[in-house]
Amino acid sequence: MEPVPLPGAGIEAAAPPRALECVHTISERADRDAEMLTKIARLLGGRGAETVIHVVVPEAGHGPLERVAEKLRGACRLVVHRQPDRRAYVDLLGRCDVGLVGLSSGCGVAVPVAACEYAAAGLALVSGVPGDLAAHIDRSGAGVAVAADDPGMWADALATLAADRRRLVGLREGARRLAAAVFDRETTSARFATWLEAVAVGMTDEFT
């Protein structure tokens, strides 16, 4: 994915900051994700944190979440996107500031594909995925680590970023560095080739 320019670069902000825009792609734990998103949105709305959470859902949609989105009132809005095509998805990432990864515990992969896409688009990562992804985010200054299944902690992180745009810009720059250093396809392919060679050497040594 081609990098998306950071909004407002080189422009001195005079008007109040726009709403913080976040994106989350519903995982196989759709019901748990929907419950978390609902709680986070209500907490943010209650705090007056101007936020929009864009939710990408499977083609069939997610009825309960869509009904909640319609009824939400306050500073935080949920906007549901039914399986956008690639162009629409890239455009959506270009509008957003933050990518949400690992709302619910039990993520089966060390680094979800969505995290790579969000970082490549220059979105700060707010992540509940422990292990490798948390370490990458910490080293690159690419986002904020939170606990999965804890809506209060997620709401705190997002409210802080909504209020501190200078920090948000720094995290977005860190996400770009992370994408270039770790998630870049050429870098990843080279590392995979090196790993395969090491494995092959190990197997050769074992049987000689």
XYZ file of N, CA, C and O in Angstrom:
832
model
N 0.843 -1.189 0.000
C 0.000 0.000 0.000
C 0.873 1.232 0.000
O 1.844 1.313 0.744
N 0.537 2.203 -0.892
C 1.311 3.431 -0.969
C 1.065 4.293 0.258
O -0.058 4.384 0.751
N 2.122 4.934 0.796
C 1.932 5.816 1.959
C 0.936 6.917 1.658
O 0.862 7.418 0.546
N 0.177 7.280 2.679
C -0.803 8.362 2.557
C -0.254 9.574 3.289
O 0.154 9.469 4.443
N -0.187 10.751 2.647
C 0.360 11.937 3.307
C -0.395 12.253 4.590
O -1.611 12.085 4.664
N 0.339 12.680 5.609
C -0.291 13.082 6.849
C -1.091 14.349 6.617
O -0.603 15.289 5.991
N -2.342 14.396 7.102
C -3.147 15.588 6.884
C -2.588 16.782 7.639
O -2.092 16.646 8.753
N -2.684 17.952 7.011
C -2.278 19.165 7.709
C -0.786 19.389 7.756
O -0.312 20.276 8.457
N 0.010 18.543 7.038
C 1.454 18.705 7.086
C 1.833 20.076 6.537
O 1.443 20.472 5.451
N 2.605 20.840 7.332
C 3.058 22.148 6.892
C 2.011 23.230 6.999
O 2.229 24.357 6.582
N 0.855 22.929 7.576
C -0.210 23.921 7.691
C -0.422 24.229 9.171
O -0.593 23.329 9.981
N -0.413 25.465 9.503
C -0.615 25.864 10.888
C -2.098 25.825 11.201
O -2.910 26.489 10.568
N -2.473 25.018 12.180
C -3.893 24.846 12.499
C -4.396 26.036 13.296
O -3.872 26.358 14.343
N -5.428 26.682 12.766
C -6.033 27.803 13.482
C -7.390 27.405 14.018
O -7.805 27.853 15.081
N -8.087 26.540 13.275
C -9.415 26.114 13.690
C -9.300 24.982 14.700
O -8.264 24.333 14.811
N -10.360 24.729 15.464
C -10.350 23.597 16.389
C -10.094 22.310 15.616
O -10.499 22.172 14.458
N -9.372 21.353 16.212
C -9.067 20.112 15.497
C -10.335 19.358 15.130
O -11.328 19.375 15.861
N -10.301 18.712 13.981
C -11.440 17.894 13.568
C -11.528 16.669 14.456
O -10.615 16.365 15.229
N -12.611 15.950 14.322
C -12.791 14.734 15.112
C -11.677 13.742 14.797
O -11.217 13.634 13.660
N -11.232 13.024 15.814
C -10.275 11.937 15.622
C -10.988 10.821 14.862
O -12.041 10.347 15.286
N -10.408 10.397 13.735
C -11.032 9.342 12.937
C -10.234 8.052 13.061
O -9.022 8.036 12.816
N -10.930 6.988 13.440
C -10.312 5.685 13.679
C -10.946 4.649 12.758
O -12.069 4.831 12.280
N -10.233 3.554 12.533
C -10.780 2.481 11.715
C -10.495 1.144 12.385
O -9.445 0.940 12.985
N -11.476 0.257 12.288
C -11.306 -1.114 12.789
C -11.959 -2.070 11.808
O -13.086 -1.831 11.346
N -11.254 -3.134 11.481
C -11.798 -4.172 10.618
C -12.283 -5.324 11.494
O -11.502 -5.896 12.261
N -13.570 -5.611 11.402
C -14.160 -6.665 12.229
C -13.446 -7.993 11.952
O -13.235 -8.377 10.799
N -13.089 -8.688 13.016
C -12.369 -9.955 12.895
C -13.342 -11.120 12.965
O -14.560 -10.956 12.954
N -12.757 -12.316 13.079
C -13.609 -13.499 13.211
C -14.367 -13.491 14.547
O -15.327 -14.214 14.718
N -13.925 -12.647 15.460
C -14.626 -12.505 16.747
C -15.606 -11.333 16.642
O -15.592 -10.410 17.450
N -16.465 -11.379 15.647
C -17.315 -10.234 15.291
C -18.196 -9.774 16.441
O -18.303 -8.574 16.718
N -18.854 -10.703 17.117
C -19.771 -10.307 18.186
C -19.028 -9.640 19.337
O -19.493 -8.641 19.899
N -17.868 -10.176 19.688
C -17.085 -9.584 20.780
C -16.545 -8.225 20.367
O -16.525 -7.271 21.159
N -16.091 -8.112 19.117
C -15.621 -6.817 18.624
C -16.746 -5.782 18.657
O -16.541 -4.630 19.051
N -17.928 -6.193 18.224
C -19.063 -5.274 18.192
C -19.418 -4.797 19.600
O -19.718 -3.612 19.812
N -19.377 -5.710 20.551
C -19.669 -5.329 21.941
C -18.633 -4.342 22.455
O -18.972 -3.341 23.107
N -17.351 -4.594 22.160
C -16.291 -3.681 22.579
C -16.452 -2.304 21.934
O -16.340 -1.267 22.606
N -16.710 -2.281 20.639
C -16.861 -1.003 19.935
C -18.014 -0.186 20.508
O -17.910 1.036 20.655
N -19.107 -0.860 20.827
C -20.259 -0.174 21.407
C -19.900 0.464 22.745
O -20.227 1.642 23.010
N -19.200 -0.280 23.585
C -18.807 0.242 24.907
C -17.823 1.396 24.772
O -17.941 2.413 25.465
N -16.842 1.241 23.877
C -15.846 2.298 23.680
C -16.528 3.574 23.179
O -16.247 4.677 23.665
N -17.419 3.428 22.200
C -18.106 4.597 21.641
C -18.922 5.315 22.705
O -18.937 6.560 22.761
N -19.612 4.576 23.542
C -20.421 5.205 24.591
C -19.553 5.910 25.622
O -19.894 7.005 26.092
N -18.409 5.307 25.964
C -17.501 5.948 26.913
C -16.930 7.239 26.329
O -16.883 8.273 27.008
N -16.512 7.187 25.079
C -15.967 8.391 24.436
C -17.025 9.484 24.302
O -16.756 10.666 24.534
N -18.239 9.085 23.947
C -19.328 10.048 23.838
C -19.618 10.721 25.165
O -19.852 11.929 25.227
N -19.574 9.931 26.238
C -19.829 10.476 27.562
C -18.764 11.461 28.005
O -19.021 12.338 28.829
N -17.563 11.313 27.462
C -16.459 12.196 27.837
C -16.350 13.413 26.928
O -15.484 14.270 27.128
N -17.174 13.454 25.911
C -17.133 14.583 24.994
C -15.950 14.561 24.053
O -15.586 15.592 23.489
N -15.338 13.378 23.852
C -14.185 13.259 22.953
C -14.694 13.108 21.518
O -15.312 12.095 21.176
N -14.452 14.109 20.694
C -14.960 14.105 19.313
C -14.230 13.038 18.496
O -13.070 13.204 18.127
N -14.906 11.946 18.247
C -14.290 10.822 17.540
C -15.281 10.183 16.578
O -16.493 10.217 16.798
N -14.715 9.600 15.528
C -15.493 8.796 14.595
C -14.772 7.462 14.472
O -13.567 7.428 14.208
N -15.483 6.371 14.691
C -14.895 5.043 14.523
C -15.533 4.398 13.303
O -16.734 4.104 13.299
N -14.732 4.222 12.259
C -15.181 3.544 11.048
C -14.985 2.047 11.238
O -13.895 1.605 11.619
N -16.024 1.285 10.979
C -15.967 -0.162 11.187
C -16.193 -0.870 9.853
O -17.247 -0.705 9.231
N -15.199 -1.628 9.413
C -15.300 -2.396 8.175
C -15.837 -3.781 8.524
O -15.242 -4.503 9.335
N -16.976 -4.144 7.927
C -17.636 -5.400 8.266
C -17.779 -6.273 7.019
O -17.669 -5.788 5.892
N -18.011 -7.590 7.212
C -18.215 -8.478 6.067
C -19.392 -8.018 5.211
O -20.233 -7.231 5.644
N -19.458 -8.555 4.007
C -20.465 -8.109 3.040
C -21.880 -8.209 3.591
O -22.728 -7.366 3.317
N -22.137 -9.250 4.380
C -23.481 -9.430 4.932
C -23.821 -8.373 5.970
O -24.969 -8.207 6.352
N -22.809 -7.639 6.408
C -23.064 -6.606 7.408
C -23.106 -7.181 8.808
O -22.913 -8.373 9.026
N -23.338 -6.317 9.775
C -23.453 -6.750 11.168
C -24.627 -5.987 11.765
O -24.483 -4.865 12.245
N -25.796 -6.609 11.677
C -27.036 -5.953 12.075
C -27.019 -5.263 13.420
O -27.346 -4.063 13.516
N -26.638 -5.970 14.510
C -26.655 -5.324 15.829
C -25.773 -4.082 15.894
O -26.170 -3.059 16.463
N -24.584 -4.153 15.293
C -23.684 -3.004 15.326
C -24.255 -1.838 14.521
O -24.163 -0.677 14.932
N -24.860 -2.137 13.399
C -25.453 -1.080 12.585
C -26.606 -0.402 13.315
O -26.776 0.814 13.236
N -27.378 -1.180 14.059
C -28.483 -0.588 14.829
C -27.948 0.297 15.947
O -28.502 1.374 16.217
N -26.872 -0.146 16.605
C -26.254 0.675 17.654
C -25.741 1.974 17.055
O -25.926 3.054 17.623
N -25.100 1.878 15.892
C -24.539 3.063 15.239
C -25.620 4.094 14.948
O -25.410 5.308 15.108
N -26.781 3.627 14.535
C -27.885 4.544 14.224
C -28.403 5.265 15.462
O -28.853 6.409 15.385
N -28.330 4.597 16.612
C -28.916 5.162 17.835
C -27.936 5.979 18.661
O -28.353 6.691 19.584
N -26.631 5.855 18.366
C -25.641 6.561 19.178
C -25.835 8.069 19.100
O -26.046 8.620 18.022
N -25.741 8.714 20.234
C -25.797 10.169 20.298
C -24.600 10.655 21.110
O -24.136 9.978 22.017
N -24.113 11.808 20.774
C -22.995 12.345 21.535
C -21.787 12.601 20.653
O -21.878 12.659 19.424
N -20.622 12.725 21.295
C -19.411 13.145 20.595
C -18.787 12.049 19.745
O -18.006 12.340 18.841
N -19.104 10.801 20.027
C -18.509 9.696 19.267
C -19.545 9.048 18.352
O -20.663 8.755 18.778
N -19.149 8.815 17.096
C -20.029 8.154 16.138
C -19.386 6.868 15.630
O -18.169 6.789 15.484
N -20.215 5.880 15.367
C -19.787 4.666 14.670
C -20.316 4.731 13.243
O -21.489 5.016 13.031
N -19.442 4.484 12.278
C -19.847 4.461 10.870
C -19.490 3.085 10.321
O -18.318 2.695 10.315
N -20.491 2.342 9.886
C -20.289 0.973 9.412
C -20.111 0.962 7.900
O -20.900 1.562 7.163
N -19.064 0.286 7.431
C -18.772 0.158 6.002
C -18.863 -1.319 5.634
O -18.074 -2.132 6.120
N -19.818 -1.643 4.761
C -19.981 -3.040 4.357
C -18.980 -3.400 3.272
O -19.115 -2.981 2.132
N -17.992 -4.180 3.641
C -16.992 -4.739 2.721
C -16.676 -3.807 1.547
O -16.995 -4.097 0.388
N -16.010 -2.671 1.810
C -15.680 -1.756 0.706
C -14.696 -2.402 -0.259
O -13.915 -3.273 0.135
N -14.723 -1.977 -1.517
C -13.724 -2.490 -2.460
C -12.369 -1.866 -2.113
O -12.267 -1.006 -1.240
N -11.335 -2.324 -2.815
C -9.976 -1.928 -2.438
C -9.782 -0.418 -2.509
O -9.177 0.183 -1.635
N -10.295 0.206 -3.565
C -10.128 1.653 -3.727
C -10.812 2.411 -2.595
O -10.256 3.347 -2.022
N -12.041 1.980 -2.261
C -12.779 2.640 -1.182
C -12.077 2.428 0.151
O -12.051 3.327 1.009
N -11.494 1.235 0.334
C -10.784 0.936 1.583
C -9.545 1.825 1.719
O -9.285 2.386 2.794
N -8.782 1.970 0.642
C -7.604 2.831 0.676
C -8.009 4.279 0.962
O -7.367 4.977 1.747
N -9.082 4.732 0.322
C -9.573 6.088 0.574
C -9.978 6.267 2.034
O -9.734 7.322 2.640
N -10.605 5.240 2.606
C -11.013 5.293 4.016
C -9.790 5.433 4.920
O -9.764 6.284 5.819
N -8.763 4.627 4.672
C -7.549 4.725 5.485
C -6.921 6.101 5.347
O -6.374 6.642 6.316
N -7.028 6.685 4.150
C -6.467 8.010 3.936
C -7.151 9.098 4.740
O -6.563 10.155 4.979
N -8.378 8.851 5.172
C -9.119 9.837 5.976
C -8.871 9.668 7.473
O -9.219 10.543 8.259
N -8.329 8.522 7.846
C -8.259 8.187 9.272
C -6.926 8.576 9.901
O -5.942 8.842 9.220
N -6.932 8.616 11.240
C -5.752 8.959 12.030
C -5.201 7.754 12.783
O -4.001 7.671 13.041
N -6.102 6.850 13.175
C -5.742 5.755 14.088
C -6.323 4.443 13.580
O -7.476 4.404 13.124
N -5.545 3.377 13.673
C -6.031 2.040 13.361
C -6.143 1.227 14.641
O -5.218 1.219 15.470
N -7.280 0.571 14.833
C -7.532 -0.221 16.037
C -7.330 -1.697 15.722
O -7.933 -2.233 14.793
N -6.496 -2.368 16.518
C -6.154 -3.769 16.272
C -6.279 -4.554 17.574
O -5.773 -4.132 18.607
N -6.946 -5.719 17.500
C -6.984 -6.600 18.672
C -7.883 -6.115 19.785
O -7.487 -6.122 20.958
N -9.097 -5.708 19.437
C -10.046 -5.275 20.473
C -10.331 -6.387 21.470
O -10.439 -6.151 22.675
N -10.469 -7.603 20.942
C -10.826 -8.757 21.765
C -9.636 -9.694 21.881
O -8.820 -9.803 20.960
N -9.527 -10.376 23.004
C -8.416 -11.303 23.223
C -8.580 -12.536 22.333
O -9.661 -12.829 21.834
N -7.485 -13.249 22.157
C -7.538 -14.483 21.387
C -7.142 -14.326 19.942
O -7.455 -15.182 19.112
N -6.429 -13.235 19.611
C -5.964 -13.060 18.232
C -5.027 -14.214 17.888
O -4.080 -14.508 18.618
N -5.280 -14.867 16.773
C -4.533 -16.074 16.435
C -3.235 -15.840 15.684
O -2.536 -16.801 15.362
N -2.891 -14.588 15.378
C -1.662 -14.302 14.641
C -0.835 -13.271 15.400
O -1.366 -12.453 16.147
N 0.487 -13.332 15.184
C 1.378 -12.414 15.897
C 1.206 -10.977 15.422
O 1.231 -10.035 16.226
N 1.032 -10.810 14.107
C 0.854 -9.472 13.535
C -0.295 -9.528 12.529
O -0.122 -10.019 11.410
N -1.483 -9.066 12.899
C -2.618 -9.085 11.966
C -2.337 -8.262 10.708
O -1.642 -7.240 10.764
N -2.895 -8.707 9.583
C -2.713 -7.998 8.317
C -3.176 -6.544 8.443
O -2.555 -5.621 7.897
N -4.277 -6.332 9.163
C -4.801 -4.972 9.308
C -3.759 -4.042 9.919
O -3.664 -2.870 9.526
N -2.954 -4.531 10.861
C -1.927 -3.688 11.481
C -0.906 -3.237 10.445
O -0.459 -2.082 10.457
N -0.528 -4.133 9.536
C 0.423 -3.784 8.472
C -0.174 -2.725 7.555
O 0.509 -1.769 7.166
N -1.443 -2.893 7.199
C -2.103 -1.941 6.311
C -2.243 -0.572 6.975
O -1.990 0.463 6.340
N -2.631 -0.562 8.234
C -2.783 0.710 8.941
C -1.445 1.442 9.046
O -1.372 2.649 8.832
N -0.385 0.709 9.383
C 0.934 1.338 9.514
C 1.406 1.883 8.169
O 1.951 2.986 8.092
N 1.184 1.116 7.098
C 1.592 1.567 5.767
C 0.855 2.838 5.360
O 1.393 3.677 4.624
N -0.375 2.992 5.845
C -1.164 4.189 5.557
C -0.831 5.343 6.502
O -1.411 6.418 6.391
N 0.091 5.106 7.428
C 0.495 6.169 8.339
C -0.478 6.411 9.472
O -0.591 7.537 9.963
N -1.181 5.367 9.907
C -2.108 5.512 11.030
C -1.421 5.086 12.322
O -0.741 4.054 12.368
N -1.597 5.873 13.367
C -1.132 5.446 14.681
C -1.885 4.173 15.064
O -3.076 4.050 14.788
N -1.195 3.235 15.690
C -1.816 1.969 16.065
C -2.195 1.983 17.539
O -1.365 2.306 18.392
N -3.434 1.645 17.821
C -3.845 1.353 19.196
C -4.159 -0.131 19.187
O -5.055 -0.580 18.473
N -3.384 -0.897 19.951
C -3.408 -2.346 19.788
C -3.500 -3.082 21.111
O -2.823 -2.752 22.081
N -4.340 -4.119 21.089
C -4.444 -5.019 22.227
C -3.781 -6.358 21.957
O -4.007 -7.320 22.698
N -2.978 -6.427 20.887
C -2.290 -7.675 20.536
C -0.940 -7.702 21.251
O -0.097 -6.835 21.014
N -0.699 -8.684 22.119
C 0.577 -8.743 22.835
C 1.674 -9.352 21.967
O 1.447 -9.706 20.806
N 2.871 -9.469 22.532
C 3.943 -10.176 21.847
C 4.652 -9.337 20.801
O 5.002 -8.176 21.026
N 4.838 -9.928 19.603
C 5.653 -9.294 18.565
C 5.136 -7.913 18.164
O 5.916 -6.960 18.036
N 3.829 -7.803 17.952
C 3.291 -6.516 17.502
C 3.496 -5.442 18.564
O 3.895 -4.314 18.253
N 3.233 -5.774 19.813
C 3.433 -4.805 20.897
C 4.885 -4.347 20.953
O 5.172 -3.158 21.151
N 5.819 -5.284 20.752
C 7.246 -4.936 20.774
C 7.600 -4.025 19.604
O 8.344 -3.048 19.761
N 7.077 -4.322 18.416
C 7.348 -3.479 17.249
C 6.815 -2.061 17.460
O 7.480 -1.075 17.134
N 5.597 -1.965 17.983
C 4.978 -0.657 18.215
C 5.802 0.151 19.213
O 6.052 1.347 19.023
N 6.262 -0.510 20.260
C 7.045 0.168 21.296
C 8.378 0.667 20.737
O 8.764 1.821 20.954
N 9.077 -0.188 19.987
C 10.387 0.197 19.449
C 10.282 1.331 18.432
O 11.164 2.186 18.356
N 9.207 1.336 17.662
C 9.064 2.333 16.600
C 8.340 3.591 17.045
O 8.282 4.568 16.296
N 7.774 3.571 18.253
C 6.960 4.711 18.676
C 5.774 4.898 17.760
O 5.431 6.017 17.358
N 5.134 3.747 17.405
C 4.096 3.751 16.373
C 2.684 3.774 16.924
O 1.728 3.795 16.144
N 2.537 3.758 18.246
C 1.182 3.724 18.769
C 1.138 3.477 20.261
O 2.113 3.739 20.979
N 0.008 2.955 20.686
C -0.259 2.761 22.109
C -0.703 1.322 22.335
O -1.593 0.826 21.639
N -0.075 0.659 23.288
C -0.480 -0.699 23.656
C -1.529 -0.621 24.756
O -1.371 0.117 25.736
N -2.613 -1.356 24.594
C -3.695 -1.398 25.575
C -4.050 -2.860 25.814
O -3.540 -3.761 25.152
N -4.933 -3.096 26.767
C -5.366 -4.461 27.061
C -6.613 -4.799 26.251
O -7.571 -4.016 26.222
N -6.592 -5.936 25.575
C -7.797 -6.399 24.889
C -8.910 -6.588 25.908
O -8.651 -6.858 27.088
N -10.146 -6.429 25.476
C -11.331 -6.659 26.314
C -11.514 -5.628 27.423
O -12.324 -5.847 28.324
N -10.791 -4.512 27.375
C -10.916 -3.477 28.411
C -11.355 -2.169 27.746
O -10.518 -1.339 27.353
N -12.661 -1.943 27.584
C -13.133 -0.758 26.859
C -12.696 0.552 27.494
O -12.451 1.537 26.792
N -12.575 0.581 28.828
C -12.146 1.805 29.491
C -10.736 2.206 29.094
O -10.453 3.395 28.868
N -9.857 1.223 28.959
C -8.470 1.510 28.580
C -8.388 1.995 27.136
O -7.634 2.917 26.814
N -9.198 1.397 26.258
C -9.245 1.837 24.863
C -9.785 3.261 24.764
O -9.255 4.094 24.033
N -10.845 3.539 25.498
C -11.426 4.885 25.476
C -10.431 5.914 25.997
O -10.319 7.016 25.442
N -9.691 5.569 27.045
C -8.670 6.484 27.578
C -7.627 6.803 26.515
O -7.241 7.965 26.328
N -7.153 5.753 25.813
C -6.115 5.947 24.799
C -6.605 6.849 23.673
O -5.900 7.767 23.236
N -7.821 6.615 23.212
C -8.352 7.407 22.101
C -8.658 8.835 22.525
O -8.417 9.784 21.761
N -9.187 9.015 23.720
C -9.465 10.369 24.207
C -8.174 11.167 24.341
O -8.127 12.373 24.035
N -7.107 10.498 24.784
C -5.810 11.170 24.899
C -5.297 11.615 23.541
O -4.814 12.741 23.372
N -5.411 10.747 22.533
C -4.944 11.099 21.195
C -5.817 12.184 20.565
O -5.322 13.035 19.816
N -7.107 12.162 20.861
C -7.994 13.207 20.341
C -7.609 14.573 20.892
O -7.742 15.594 20.209
N -7.099 14.581 22.126
C -6.753 15.843 22.775
C -5.324 16.291 22.482
O -5.010 17.478 22.581
N -4.451 15.357 22.149
C -3.022 15.664 21.979
C -2.608 15.364 20.543
O -2.069 14.299 20.236
N -2.863 16.314 19.650
C -2.586 16.083 18.233
C -1.085 16.056 17.931
O -0.656 15.428 16.977
N -0.295 16.735 18.727
C 1.154 16.690 18.519
C 1.664 15.264 18.732
O 2.471 14.753 17.952
N 1.190 14.639 19.795
C 1.595 13.253 20.047
C 1.081 12.337 18.936
O 1.782 11.421 18.496
N -0.136 12.588 18.481
C -0.716 11.779 17.414
C 0.155 11.828 16.161
O 0.432 10.792 15.543
N 0.609 13.031 15.785
C 1.464 13.164 14.603
C 2.749 12.358 14.780
O 3.210 11.670 13.859
N 3.333 12.412 15.976
C 4.554 11.652 16.241
C 4.341 10.151 16.112
O 5.182 9.437 15.556
N 3.211 9.661 16.605
C 2.909 8.233 16.516
C 2.665 7.820 15.060
O 3.061 6.719 14.643
N 2.039 8.694 14.296
C 1.797 8.380 12.882
C 3.116 8.300 12.117
O 3.293 7.428 11.249
N 4.036 9.182 12.445
C 5.355 9.107 11.817
C 6.059 7.806 12.219
O 6.731 7.166 11.407
N 5.893 7.411 13.485
C 6.468 6.145 13.946
C 5.870 4.954 13.223
O 6.560 3.971 12.925
N 4.569 5.028 12.923
C 3.913 3.941 12.196
C 4.493 3.803 10.794
O 4.686 2.687 10.288
N 4.791 4.935 10.163
C 5.421 4.886 8.839
C 6.796 4.229 8.913
O 7.175 3.437 8.048
N 7.547 4.581 9.965
C 8.870 3.958 10.123
C 8.724 2.452 10.333
O 9.497 1.662 9.778
N 7.752 2.069 11.121
C 7.509 0.646 11.370
C 7.173 -0.082 10.071
O 7.709 -1.162 9.798
N 6.298 0.507 9.271
C 5.908 -0.128 8.013
C 7.107 -0.291 7.089
O 7.277 -1.344 6.458
N 7.953 0.734 7.014
C 9.110 0.674 6.120
C 10.159 -0.317 6.614
O 10.783 -1.024 5.816
N 10.348 -0.382 7.935
C 11.425 -1.212 8.483
C 11.029 -2.674 8.662
O 11.862 -3.566 8.523
N 9.757 -2.927 8.955
C 9.356 -4.285 9.346
C 8.328 -4.884 8.402
O 8.395 -6.078 8.081
N 7.359 -4.094 7.939
C 6.240 -4.637 7.168
C 6.424 -4.498 5.654
O 5.595 -4.998 4.901
N 7.480 -3.793 5.220
C 7.716 -3.652 3.789
C 7.877 -5.023 3.137
O 8.564 -5.900 3.658
N 7.240 -5.212 1.990
C 7.221 -6.535 1.347
C 8.618 -7.019 0.995
O 8.961 -8.185 1.206
N 9.461 -6.125 0.453
C 10.803 -6.541 0.065
C 11.629 -6.930 1.283
O 12.357 -7.912 1.271
N 11.501 -6.144 2.358
C 12.230 -6.459 3.581
C 11.758 -7.789 4.155
O 12.552 -8.641 4.548
N 10.426 -7.951 4.186
C 9.864 -9.174 4.744
C 10.292 -10.383 3.923
O 10.665 -11.430 4.473
N 10.261 -10.268 2.600
C 10.650 -11.384 1.740
C 12.110 -11.749 1.949
O 12.471 -12.935 2.008
N 12.970 -10.727 2.077
C 14.395 -10.996 2.289
C 14.628 -11.718 3.612
O 15.418 -12.661 3.696
N 13.912 -11.270 4.647
C 14.068 -11.921 5.950
C 13.552 -13.349 5.915
O 14.125 -14.241 6.526
N 12.462 -13.574 5.201
C 11.905 -14.918 5.092
C 12.892 -15.835 4.368
O 13.098 -16.985 4.764
N 13.529 -15.309 3.314
C 14.522 -16.103 2.587
C 15.698 -16.455 3.485
O 16.189 -17.594 3.479
N 16.144 -15.487 4.281
C 17.249 -15.740 5.209
C 16.865 -16.804 6.227
O 17.654 -17.695 6.563
N 15.629 -16.726 6.706
C 15.147 -17.708 7.689
C 15.103 -19.102 7.080
O 15.526 -20.087 7.693
N 14.612 -19.198 5.835
C 14.550 -20.493 5.162
C 15.946 -21.088 4.975
O 16.158 -22.290 5.164
N 16.896 -20.205 4.617
C 18.263 -20.680 4.444
C 18.830 -21.207 5.763
O 19.506 -22.236 5.802
N 18.523 -20.502 6.857
C 19.004 -20.937 8.169
C 18.400 -22.281 8.559
O 19.082 -23.155 9.112
N 17.114 -22.422 8.266
C 16.435 -23.693 8.561
C 17.061 -24.833 7.746
O 17.334 -25.918 8.250
N 17.314 -24.539 6.471
C 17.898 -25.564 5.590
C 19.281 -25.974 6.079
O 19.620 -27.160 6.107
N 20.083 -24.995 6.503
C 21.414 -25.299 7.026
C 21.307 -26.143 8.281
O 22.018 -27.129 8.476
N 20.364 -25.793 9.149
C 20.173 -26.551 10.383
C 19.797 -27.986 10.110
O 20.276 -28.935 10.747
N 18.891 -28.195 9.134
C 18.467 -29.553 8.790
C 19.624 -30.331 8.170
O 19.807 -31.522 8.454
N 20.436 -29.650 7.351
C 21.592 -30.318 6.749
C 22.577 -30.770 7.815
O 23.074 -31.892 7.799
N 22.835 -29.852 8.775
C 23.762 -30.206 9.858
C 23.247 -31.380 10.670
O 24.014 -32.219 11.124
N 21.917 -31.413 10.853
C 21.331 -32.447 11.712
C 21.506 -33.830 11.095
O 21.649 -34.822 11.806
N 21.443 -33.899 9.755
C 21.454 -35.190 9.117
C 22.791 -35.546 8.456
O 22.876 -36.452 7.647
N 23.850 -34.777 8.806
C 25.166 -35.107 8.261
C 26.116 -35.485 9.388
O 25.819 -35.302 10.553
